[in-house]
Short mmCIF file of C-alpha atoms in Angstrom, two decimals:
data_model
loop_
_atom_site.label_atom_id
_atom_site.label_comp_id
_atom_site.label_asym_id
_atom_site.label_seq_id
_atom_site.Cartn_x
_atom_site.Cartn_y
_atom_site.Cartn_z
CA MET M 1 56.65 58.34 103.84
CA SER M 2 59.63 56.13 103.13
CA GLU M 3 61.48 55.84 99.92
CA THR M 4 60.34 52.62 99.30
CA GLY M 5 56.80 53.86 100.05
CA ARG M 6 56.73 56.42 97.71
CA HIS M 7 58.11 54.70 94.85
CA GLU M 8 56.33 51.10 95.53
CA ASP M 9 54.54 51.09 92.26
CA VAL M 10 57.57 52.04 90.04
CA PRO M 11 59.38 49.03 88.73
CA GLU M 12 63.06 48.91 90.30
CA GLU M 13 64.89 48.40 86.90
CA ILE M 14 63.63 52.08 85.89
CA LEU M 15 64.97 53.65 88.93
CA PRO M 16 68.60 55.38 88.36
CA GLU M 17 71.15 53.60 90.44
CA ARG M 18 72.07 55.42 93.62
CA GLU M 19 75.17 55.57 95.98
CA THR M 20 74.73 54.48 99.65
CA ALA M 21 76.70 54.88 102.71
CA HIS M 22 79.87 52.95 102.97
CA GLU M 23 78.96 50.00 105.34
CA GLY M 24 81.18 48.97 108.03
CA ALA M 25 83.71 51.75 107.85
CA VAL M 26 85.57 52.13 111.05
CA ALA M 27 88.36 54.11 112.35
CA THR M 28 91.85 52.69 112.43
CA ALA M 29 95.33 53.65 113.59
CA GLU M 30 96.27 54.92 110.08
CA ASN M 31 92.90 56.55 109.61
CA PRO M 32 91.30 57.78 112.69
CA PHE M 33 88.30 59.30 111.07
CA ALA M 34 85.82 56.71 109.66
CA ASP M 35 84.48 57.11 106.33
CA PRO M 36 80.72 58.10 106.73
CA GLY M 37 79.85 57.60 103.09
CA LEU M 38 76.96 59.22 101.26
CA PRO M 39 73.12 59.42 102.53
CA GLU M 40 70.66 57.29 100.44
CA HIS M 41 70.04 59.28 97.32
CA GLU M 42 66.25 60.96 96.94
CA HIS M 43 64.95 60.54 93.51
CA ARG M 44 62.98 63.69 91.85
CA LYS M 45 59.75 63.30 90.28
CA GLN M 46 61.35 63.77 86.86
CA ASP M 47 63.56 60.78 87.62
CA ILE M 48 60.91 58.41 87.79
CA ASP M 49 58.00 60.03 85.76
CA GLU M 50 58.73 60.72 82.14
CA ARG M 51 55.98 63.06 81.85
CA ALA M 52 57.10 65.10 84.69
CA ALA M 53 60.54 65.18 82.92
CA LYS M 54 58.78 65.97 79.81
CA ARG M 55 56.97 69.12 81.18
CA SER M 56 60.43 70.22 82.58
CA GLU M 57 62.00 70.09 79.33
CA ASN M 58 59.18 71.98 77.80
CA THR M 59 59.49 74.68 80.32
CA VAL M 60 63.00 75.34 79.88
CA ALA M 61 62.54 75.17 76.07
CA LEU M 62 60.10 77.84 76.75
CA LEU M 63 62.24 79.87 78.42
CA PHE M 64 65.03 79.81 75.97
CA LEU M 65 62.20 80.55 73.12
CA VAL M 66 61.45 83.66 75.11
CA SER M 67 64.63 84.60 75.36
CA MET M 68 65.26 84.10 71.50
CA ALA M 69 62.18 86.36 71.23
CA ALA M 70 63.31 89.05 73.51
CA THR M 71 66.83 89.12 71.51
CA VAL M 72 65.14 89.70 68.09
CA GLY M 73 62.72 92.52 70.09
CA PHE M 74 66.21 94.20 71.11
CA ILE M 75 67.48 94.32 67.69
CA ALA M 76 64.16 95.65 66.34
CA SER M 77 64.05 98.31 69.03
CA TYR M 78 67.59 99.12 68.30
CA VAL M 79 66.71 99.51 64.59
CA THR M 80 63.32 101.02 64.71
CA ILE M 81 62.96 103.54 67.85
CA PRO M 82 64.22 106.93 67.54
CA ILE M 83 66.97 107.85 69.82
CA ASP M 84 65.41 110.95 71.03
CA LYS M 85 61.55 109.44 71.35
CA ILE M 86 60.06 110.12 74.86
CA VAL M 87 57.45 108.25 76.40
CA TYR M 88 55.74 108.35 79.70
CA ILE M 89 55.75 104.67 81.73
CA TRP M 90 53.87 104.80 84.94
CA PRO M 91 55.32 104.95 87.67
CA ILE M 92 58.73 105.77 86.31
CA GLY M 93 57.75 108.99 84.37
CA HIS M 94 59.15 110.42 81.24
CA ILE M 95 61.74 108.09 79.89
CA SER M 96 63.70 107.40 76.62
CA ALA M 97 61.62 104.81 74.84
CA LEU M 98 64.99 103.37 73.19
CA ASN M 99 66.62 103.07 76.57
CA PHE M 100 63.43 101.51 78.24
CA ALA M 101 63.06 98.76 75.35
CA LEU M 102 66.49 98.16 75.16
CA GLY M 103 66.87 97.41 78.86
CA LEU M 104 63.54 95.73 79.04
CA THR M 105 64.56 93.33 75.92
CA LEU M 106 67.96 92.56 77.10
CA GLY M 107 66.88 91.96 80.97
CA VAL M 108 64.38 89.59 79.78
CA ALA M 109 66.81 87.43 77.34
CA LEU M 110 69.39 87.14 80.05
CA PHE M 111 66.83 86.13 82.72
CA CYS M 112 65.36 83.48 80.77
CA ILE M 113 68.59 82.08 79.76
CA GLY M 114 69.53 82.00 83.31
CA ALA M 115 66.05 80.64 84.82
CA GLY M 116 65.90 78.01 81.97
CA ALA M 117 69.44 76.90 82.78
CA VAL M 118 68.79 76.69 86.48
CA HIS M 119 65.46 74.77 85.97
CA TRP M 120 67.20 72.35 83.73
CA ALA M 121 69.79 71.69 86.12
CA ARG M 122 67.50 71.40 89.07
CA THR M 123 64.91 69.12 87.24
CA LEU M 124 66.70 67.19 84.51
CA MET M 125 70.49 67.06 85.01
CA SER M 126 71.77 64.22 87.36
CA ASP M 127 71.81 65.45 90.98
CA VAL M 128 73.77 62.31 92.23
CA GLU M 129 76.52 63.06 94.67
CA VAL M 130 79.83 61.29 93.55
CA ALA M 131 82.90 61.01 96.11
CA ASP M 132 86.05 60.78 94.73
CA ASP M 133 89.66 60.58 96.42
CA ARG M 134 91.91 63.56 96.09
CA HIS M 135 95.14 63.05 94.29
CA PRO M 136 98.16 65.30 93.24
CA ILE M 137 97.74 67.43 90.35
CA GLU M 138 101.18 68.46 89.68
CA ALA M 139 103.08 66.83 86.82
CA ALA M 140 105.74 64.29 87.67
CA PRO M 141 109.38 65.53 87.31
CA GLU M 142 109.87 63.39 84.13
CA VAL M 143 107.12 65.21 82.50
CA LYS M 144 108.31 68.33 83.35
CA ALA M 145 111.70 67.68 82.04
CA LYS M 146 110.29 66.45 78.74
CA VAL M 147 107.91 69.31 78.32
CA LEU M 148 110.78 71.91 78.48
CA ALA M 149 113.17 69.99 76.40
CA ASP M 150 110.33 69.86 73.88
CA PHE M 151 109.81 73.61 73.88
CA LYS M 152 113.55 74.28 73.54
CA LEU M 153 113.65 71.92 70.72
CA GLY M 154 110.98 73.79 69.16
CA ALA M 155 112.30 76.97 69.46
CA GLU M 156 115.68 75.79 67.85
CA GLU M 157 113.90 74.28 65.13
CA SER M 158 111.83 77.47 64.24
CA GLN M 159 115.05 79.46 63.95
CA PHE M 160 113.01 82.16 65.53
CA GLY M 161 116.03 83.79 67.66
CA ARG M 162 118.21 83.26 64.19
CA ARG M 163 115.84 84.74 61.69
CA LYS M 164 115.61 88.36 63.00
CA LEU M 165 113.94 89.63 59.97
CA ILE M 166 111.13 87.06 60.35
CA ARG M 167 110.79 87.94 64.14
CA ASN M 168 111.10 91.51 63.71
CA THR M 169 108.21 91.69 60.99
CA LEU M 170 106.07 89.39 62.81
CA PHE M 171 106.29 91.75 65.79
CA GLY M 172 105.42 94.62 63.51
CA ALA M 173 102.39 92.88 62.05
CA MET M 174 101.12 91.94 65.54
CA ALA M 175 101.27 95.25 66.62
CA MET M 176 99.73 96.64 63.59
CA VAL M 177 96.74 94.65 63.58
CA PRO M 178 94.88 96.36 66.62
CA LEU M 179 94.97 99.66 64.47
CA SER M 180 92.00 98.10 62.57
CA GLY M 181 89.70 97.95 65.66
CA VAL M 182 91.06 101.40 66.54
CA VAL M 183 89.70 102.66 62.93
CA LEU M 184 86.34 101.11 63.67
CA LEU M 185 85.63 103.28 66.74
CA ARG M 186 85.03 106.06 63.96
CA ASP M 187 81.70 104.52 63.17
CA LEU M 188 80.65 105.16 67.21
CA GLY M 189 79.01 108.16 65.74
CA PRO M 190 79.59 111.59 64.07
CA LEU M 191 81.98 114.12 65.52
CA PRO M 192 79.85 116.71 67.80
CA GLY M 193 81.05 119.78 65.98
CA THR M 194 80.14 122.88 67.82
CA LYS M 195 77.08 121.54 69.58
CA LEU M 196 79.08 121.02 72.72
CA ARG M 197 79.90 124.82 72.82
CA THR M 198 76.36 126.26 73.02
CA THR M 199 73.05 125.35 75.03
CA ASN M 200 69.43 126.83 74.99
CA TRP M 201 70.29 129.67 77.28
CA LYS M 202 70.56 133.14 75.41
CA GLN M 203 69.55 136.80 76.17
CA GLY M 204 65.75 137.07 77.10
CA VAL M 205 65.09 133.43 77.75
CA ARG M 206 63.49 133.11 81.36
CA LEU M 207 64.34 130.81 84.05
CA VAL M 208 61.86 128.22 84.76
CA ASN M 209 61.70 126.27 88.25
CA GLN M 210 62.20 122.56 87.22
CA SER M 211 59.97 121.22 90.07
CA THR M 212 56.97 123.58 89.71
CA ASN M 213 57.40 124.37 85.72
CA LEU M 214 56.97 128.04 86.86
CA PRO M 215 58.89 131.31 85.84
CA LEU M 216 61.37 132.07 88.73
CA ARG M 217 60.80 135.46 90.55
CA PRO M 218 64.03 136.88 92.70
CA GLU M 219 61.95 136.55 95.68
CA ASP M 220 61.38 132.87 94.97
CA ILE M 221 65.11 132.27 95.82
CA ALA M 222 65.76 132.02 99.58
CA VAL M 223 69.17 132.69 101.02
CA GLY M 224 70.77 129.29 101.70
CA SER M 225 68.30 127.28 99.42
CA LEU M 226 69.34 125.52 96.18
CA THR M 227 66.93 125.61 93.35
CA PHE M 228 67.01 124.02 90.07
CA ALA M 229 66.02 125.54 86.67
CA LYS M 230 65.46 125.23 82.95
CA PRO M 231 64.97 127.34 79.96
CA GLU M 232 61.31 128.55 79.57
CA GLY M 233 59.79 126.45 76.77
CA LEU M 234 61.61 123.08 77.22
CA GLU M 235 59.03 120.45 78.57
CA GLU M 236 59.66 116.83 79.44
CA ASP M 237 57.39 115.44 76.98
CA GLN M 238 59.74 116.69 74.21
CA GLU M 239 61.57 114.17 72.15
CA ASP M 240 64.52 115.85 72.53
CA PHE M 241 64.19 116.77 76.35
CA ASN M 242 66.93 114.37 77.51
CA GLU M 243 69.57 115.58 75.11
CA LYS M 244 68.81 119.41 75.70
CA ILE M 245 68.56 119.39 79.73
CA ALA M 246 72.07 117.53 79.82
CA LYS M 247 73.43 120.99 78.73
CA ASP M 248 70.72 123.42 80.14
CA ALA M 249 70.09 122.31 83.69
CA LEU M 250 70.77 125.00 86.03
CA MET M 251 71.28 125.57 89.78
CA LEU M 252 70.47 128.94 91.46
CA VAL M 253 71.61 130.05 95.19
CA ARG M 254 71.29 133.40 96.87
CA ILE M 255 74.50 134.51 98.51
CA GLN M 256 74.79 137.84 100.39
CA PRO M 257 76.57 140.02 97.86
CA GLN M 258 79.54 140.91 100.37
CA ASP M 259 79.95 137.23 100.64
CA ILE M 260 80.99 136.74 96.75
CA LYS M 261 84.57 136.72 96.47
CA ASP M 262 84.77 136.69 92.76
CA LYS M 263 84.33 140.33 91.10
CA HIS M 264 82.86 138.78 87.69
CA GLU M 265 80.63 136.63 89.50
CA LEU M 266 79.27 139.27 91.37
CA SER M 267 78.56 141.27 88.10
CA TRP M 268 76.86 138.38 86.69
CA SER M 269 74.32 137.90 89.58
CA HIS M 270 71.23 139.71 90.62
CA GLU M 271 70.72 140.68 94.27
CA GLY M 272 73.03 138.05 95.24
CA ILE M 273 71.35 135.28 93.30
CA VAL M 274 74.03 133.42 91.07
CA ALA M 275 73.43 130.90 88.50
CA PHE M 276 75.69 128.10 87.83
CA SER M 277 75.66 125.32 85.26
CA LYS M 278 74.28 121.71 87.20
CA ILE M 279 76.55 119.72 85.30
CA CYS M 280 79.80 118.49 87.18
CA THR M 281 82.95 119.34 84.88
CA HIS M 282 84.17 116.10 85.67
CA VAL M 283 82.23 113.32 83.87
CA GLY M 284 78.96 115.36 83.53
CA CYS M 285 77.21 113.88 86.47
CA PRO M 286 74.27 116.21 88.06
CA ILE M 287 75.34 118.33 91.01
CA SER M 288 72.77 117.95 93.75
CA LEU M 289 74.32 118.60 97.24
CA TYR M 290 74.85 122.01 98.69
CA GLU M 291 76.29 123.30 101.86
CA GLN M 292 74.61 126.68 103.06
CA GLN M 293 77.35 127.69 105.39
CA THR M 294 80.24 127.43 103.13
CA HIS M 295 78.39 127.71 99.77
CA HIS M 296 79.88 124.72 98.39
CA VAL M 297 78.20 122.01 96.13
CA LEU M 298 79.17 118.53 95.97
CA CYS M 299 78.86 116.22 92.98
CA PRO M 300 77.76 112.71 94.46
CA CYS M 301 79.68 110.79 91.76
CA HIS M 302 83.16 111.51 92.57
CA GLN M 303 83.03 114.05 95.36
CA SER M 304 84.26 117.10 93.30
CA THR M 305 83.57 119.86 95.24
CA PHE M 306 82.95 123.63 93.83
CA ASP M 307 82.64 127.09 95.64
CA LEU M 308 79.84 128.99 94.47
CA SER M 309 80.79 132.12 96.54
CA ASP M 310 84.43 132.22 94.28
CA GLY M 311 83.46 131.71 90.69
CA GLY M 312 82.18 128.10 91.04
CA LYS M 313 86.09 127.20 91.38
CA VAL M 314 87.02 123.37 92.01
CA ILE M 315 88.46 123.31 95.60
CA PHE M 316 88.41 119.23 95.81
CA GLY M 317 88.10 116.36 93.67
CA PRO M 318 89.07 115.35 90.01
CA ALA M 319 87.00 118.16 88.22
CA GLY M 320 89.39 119.85 85.91
CA HIS M 321 87.67 123.32 85.79
CA ALA M 322 85.08 125.72 87.32
CA LEU M 323 81.49 125.44 86.91
CA PRO M 324 80.13 127.97 84.07
CA GLN M 325 78.05 130.90 85.14
CA LEU M 326 75.19 132.08 83.66
CA HIS M 327 74.80 135.68 83.55
CA ILE M 328 71.28 136.60 84.64
CA THR M 329 69.19 139.83 85.25
CA GLU M 330 65.37 140.63 86.01
CA LYS M 331 62.86 141.66 83.54
CA ASP M 332 59.27 142.55 84.67
CA GLY M 333 59.44 140.82 87.90
CA PHE M 334 60.85 137.51 86.60
CA LEU M 335 64.54 136.22 86.43
CA GLU M 336 65.99 135.77 82.85
CA ALA M 337 69.18 135.05 81.14
CA ALA M 338 71.16 138.28 80.27
CA SER M 339 73.44 135.95 77.67
CA GLY M 340 74.45 132.34 77.47
CA PHE M 341 77.09 130.62 79.34
CA GLY M 342 80.55 132.35 79.15
CA GLU M 343 82.22 128.71 78.30
CA PRO M 344 80.91 125.24 77.27
CA VAL M 345 79.21 123.14 79.98
CA GLY M 346 80.17 119.63 81.31
CA PRO M 347 83.38 118.01 81.29
CA SER M 348 86.35 118.72 78.83
CA PHE M 349 86.27 117.41 75.37
CA TRP M 350 88.98 116.74 72.94
CA GLU M 351 87.90 119.30 70.34
CA ARG M 352 87.53 122.10 72.99
CA GLY M 353 90.32 124.78 72.47
#
């Protein structure tokens, strides 16, 4: 249907003005390319029907109101939900209630603002194309000269170069102002104290398979395999599970005793089974990649590589120190810890001596 056919019942005086193609444009010797002009503008339903425009306005307003409600929900979640609360969300599984609520509310708030702005632009803002000739944006030479002259005059009148006391104290004041922001960093949280130095591993704690939730026997660890473990009694539905597993995560491999290069590592192993922290010593990512021929494990975040046959030493990447090893033994047919880690797990921290 033609433009006229679609709008034959609409009075011509209420239709927005529209630009048409430039008539009679022809190529000349000076301008070999003819000006094609613009095609006829097609009016949207909202341009000619105020009820449709009102519906679009209400839709945009509703999206903005939902965004406002989501922002209030974000603030309420931040204030009311405990940081260690764990909930089960299908199909994600057990997850931090605070992180889930903050991510959901903030995502809804940002999405509704963007969706409202897009709907506003596509249905209510003018969509008429306007052609304009290009012109130089560079200032004229006389304007440049005047600006430079004014700047030099202002510098002279301020006596900035002459009054050295004022100049130096100004620099000092501006340099010290940012210290106020640095002091505010103190409110990011309490100092960690000694809690980064210890884990839940101690003598007599059994090693539990993190996948099956069953205590591990020596025969469960095959040569060349990588098994992840956690302390007995640590369950995913516990409110502080994420905080604890961030330090307690363990990986076990079985290596032929003659292939273990480090004597201390051999003495802390059991029948060639060695247990190391799963937490990378660079920035704390979980290590998950194992190469059974070389006994190397790789952190997927920044490619730090550790040799599990040589004390967990760093052989490549930005990690600063070796993976901590857990002393393990066997009791009643099950693997258990003979002691805690010999040193703090994870990346270095400023209080670490």
